[in-house]
Amino acid sequence: ASFLPPAPRRRRRVACAAMSAEAAPGVEPAEAGTVTAALAEMVEEAAVWCAVHGLVVGDRADPRSGTVPGVGLVHAPFSLLPARFPTSFWKQACELAPIFNELVDRVSLDGEFLQAALSRTKQVDEFTARLLDIHEKMMAINKEEDIRLGLHRSDYMLDSETNSLLQIELNTISSSFPGLGSLVSELHRTLLKQYGKVLGLDSKRIPRNWAATQFAEALGKAWAEYNNDSAVVLMVVQPEERNMYDQYWLVNHLKESYGVTTIRKTLAQVEAEGEVLADGTLVIDGQTVAVVYYRAGYAPTDYPSEAEWRARLLMEQSSAVKCPSISYHLVGTKKIQQELAKPNVLERFLDNKEDIAKLRKSFAGLWSLDNEEIVKTAIEKPDLFVLKPQREGGGNNIYGHDLRDTLIKLQKKQGESLAAYILMQRIFPKASLTPLVRSGDCFEDLTISELGIYGAYLRNKEKVVLNNQCGYLMRTKVSSSNEGGVAAGFAVLDSVLLT
Ligand code: ADP
Ligand code: MG
Ligand code: MG
């Protein structure tokens, strides 16, 4: 994952015309020259703010930045101004969070459904097959997770064609940027308090964002439910992680607010140092683990050898709270997203008709590739679709010409190769000119935004301890790029300006 931008196609110094034209209605923006001067000042102030408030990532230019904390830091890429977002859609997205949380929990309990829905994918996707194997083993021993913790992020885009809020995906593992995302909201609020008048933008229209403290609270409460004062939280991490400060924000809150210690281990270290005692207790390097929080383990590259798979199985077998459990992880796959969008499937898991209607309204078109008609349409009009494999972390989807070529190739192949993918309706958000800051430089480009709403869910048997919407993440990307990963180098962090 790279934090450096891909070679920009079209870089332009911040121009001001678009800025003043976009000022809030009823507010008289200052003259063009004043605005340009303000923006230039803001770039430097913002970069300083990032440095002194920990809105930072490891710099790719420094080879040690992904392994040694405190070395080779650079401000995270960010948008200089918050992205406009209509209040009604904002409320709609926030309202969905606890419903999706509940849905994930309900679906996770139906092991047969998960296995059946993913059975064809399993034949052609090695990674999903390995996850399903672990899940199957847990089903075979009737493994029950009494304490269940979900730290989710449901991502949306506003479709300009239909003027509706449509879900891109629901992340149930390693939902990233609760730490840095909350900071960007603070950064924007600070900037607009000073420059909002000149720009005609009101800082109060940026919603508060407590994602970091609320995720830490959920982890802290899960730790408390486990009920062992000397136990720790285990954060499972990648061996190299330039996004470590996003994670350290949670570590820090956990320590300060709940007195809970977090240890960070890679999957390989867990396999080398971990054991499960006869009573199910997970012990790593002599320390009892109350909660396993995965910030790794979602991609095939996280499992370079059998050792990592053994570590995943070991933790799953233990009595520690897993965030996520193998079931929660599987519920977050693209295939399950597509299955849940089929008629009458939500009804199997949720009782409340209004909740079901709200969820369904946010579903874009989703199809399995055994639907010949839709495959034919996608080959004819590839730009109206996105082809998705069962992968996480950005950069895996297929678009346009590649989509057409891939479908034609897959059709010719024998067997179930189409079952590795799903097709999704392509969503078209409205593009706008935005000043983006990377490595201290500001450039304006045409961008589109994706809103992520965090949700935390914690239950212990029948007691629902937490079911919250908790903060948000806006990511803004150059509209010419298909994918939106910040860590993957396609997007910048942003916040919301309600309109
Ligand atoms: P991942 O789990 O890898 O993040 P996503 O489903 O979120 O997978 O897709 C990655 C990116 O691709 C999204 O952030 C978004 O920018 C883009 N994308 C995904 N689905 C669509 C869609 N239906 N329409 C338009 N863009 C999409
Ligand atoms: Mg994802
Ligand atoms: Mg995504």
PDB file of N, CA and C in Angstrom, residues 1 11 137 183 192 216 258 281 296 392 440 443 453:
ATOM      1  N   ALA A   1       0.842  -1.202   0.000  1.00  0.00           N
ATOM      2  CA  ALA A   1       0.000   0.000   0.000  1.00  0.00           C
ATOM      3  C   ALA A   1       0.870   1.241   0.000  1.00  0.00           C
ATOM      4  N   ARG A  11      -2.166  18.343 -12.989  1.00  0.00           N
ATOM      5  CA  ARG A  11      -1.972  19.068 -11.737  1.00  0.00           C
ATOM      6  C   ARG A  11      -2.111  20.560 -11.986  1.00  0.00           C
ATOM      7  N   LYS A 137     -14.756 -25.699  10.486  1.00  0.00           N
ATOM      8  CA  LYS A 137     -14.196 -26.354  11.682  1.00  0.00           C
ATOM      9  C   LYS A 137     -14.905 -25.865  12.933  1.00  0.00           C
ATOM     10  N   LEU A 183      -9.637  12.924  13.215  1.00  0.00           N
ATOM     11  CA  LEU A 183      -8.753  14.094  13.250  1.00  0.00           C
ATOM     12  C   LEU A 183      -9.005  15.038  12.079  1.00  0.00           C
ATOM     13  N   LEU A 192     -11.844  26.149   9.355  1.00  0.00           N
ATOM     14  CA  LEU A 192     -13.008  26.991   9.027  1.00  0.00           C
ATOM     15  C   LEU A 192     -13.326  27.992  10.121  1.00  0.00           C
ATOM     16  N   ALA A 216     -12.540   2.795  20.506  1.00  0.00           N
ATOM     17  CA  ALA A 216     -11.783   2.412  21.704  1.00  0.00           C
ATOM     18  C   ALA A 216     -12.748   2.012  22.822  1.00  0.00           C
ATOM     19  N   TYR A 258      -9.390   3.481  29.495  1.00  0.00           N
ATOM     20  CA  TYR A 258      -9.841   2.216  30.095  1.00  0.00           C
ATOM     21  C   TYR A 258      -8.726   1.482  30.819  1.00  0.00           C
ATOM     22  N   THR A 281      -8.366 -20.334  26.990  1.00  0.00           N
ATOM     23  CA  THR A 281      -7.680 -19.043  27.120  1.00  0.00           C
ATOM     24  C   THR A 281      -6.585 -18.891  26.067  1.00  0.00           C
ATOM     25  N   ALA A 296      -5.161  -6.846  10.255  1.00  0.00           N
ATOM     26  CA  ALA A 296      -4.502  -7.636   9.225  1.00  0.00           C
ATOM     27  C   ALA A 296      -5.329  -8.901   9.102  1.00  0.00           C
ATOM     28  N   GLU A 392     -10.499  -7.458  -0.268  1.00  0.00           N
ATOM     29  CA  GLU A 392     -10.617  -6.247   0.536  1.00  0.00           C
ATOM     30  C   GLU A 392      -9.364  -5.391   0.362  1.00  0.00           C
ATOM     31  N   GLY A 440       2.591  18.219   1.582  1.00  0.00           N
ATOM     32  CA  GLY A 440       2.737  19.666   1.716  1.00  0.00           C
ATOM     33  C   GLY A 440       2.345  20.470   0.492  1.00  0.00           C
ATOM     34  N   PHE A 443      -3.012  20.811  -4.726  1.00  0.00           N
ATOM     35  CA  PHE A 443      -3.424  20.845  -6.123  1.00  0.00           C
ATOM     36  C   PHE A 443      -4.924  20.685  -6.208  1.00  0.00           C
ATOM     37  N   ILE A 453     -19.619   5.226   7.217  1.00  0.00           N
ATOM     38  CA  ILE A 453     -20.182   5.437   8.551  1.00  0.00           C
ATOM     39  C   ILE A 453     -19.737   4.270   9.433  1.00  0.00           C
TER      40      ILE A 453
END
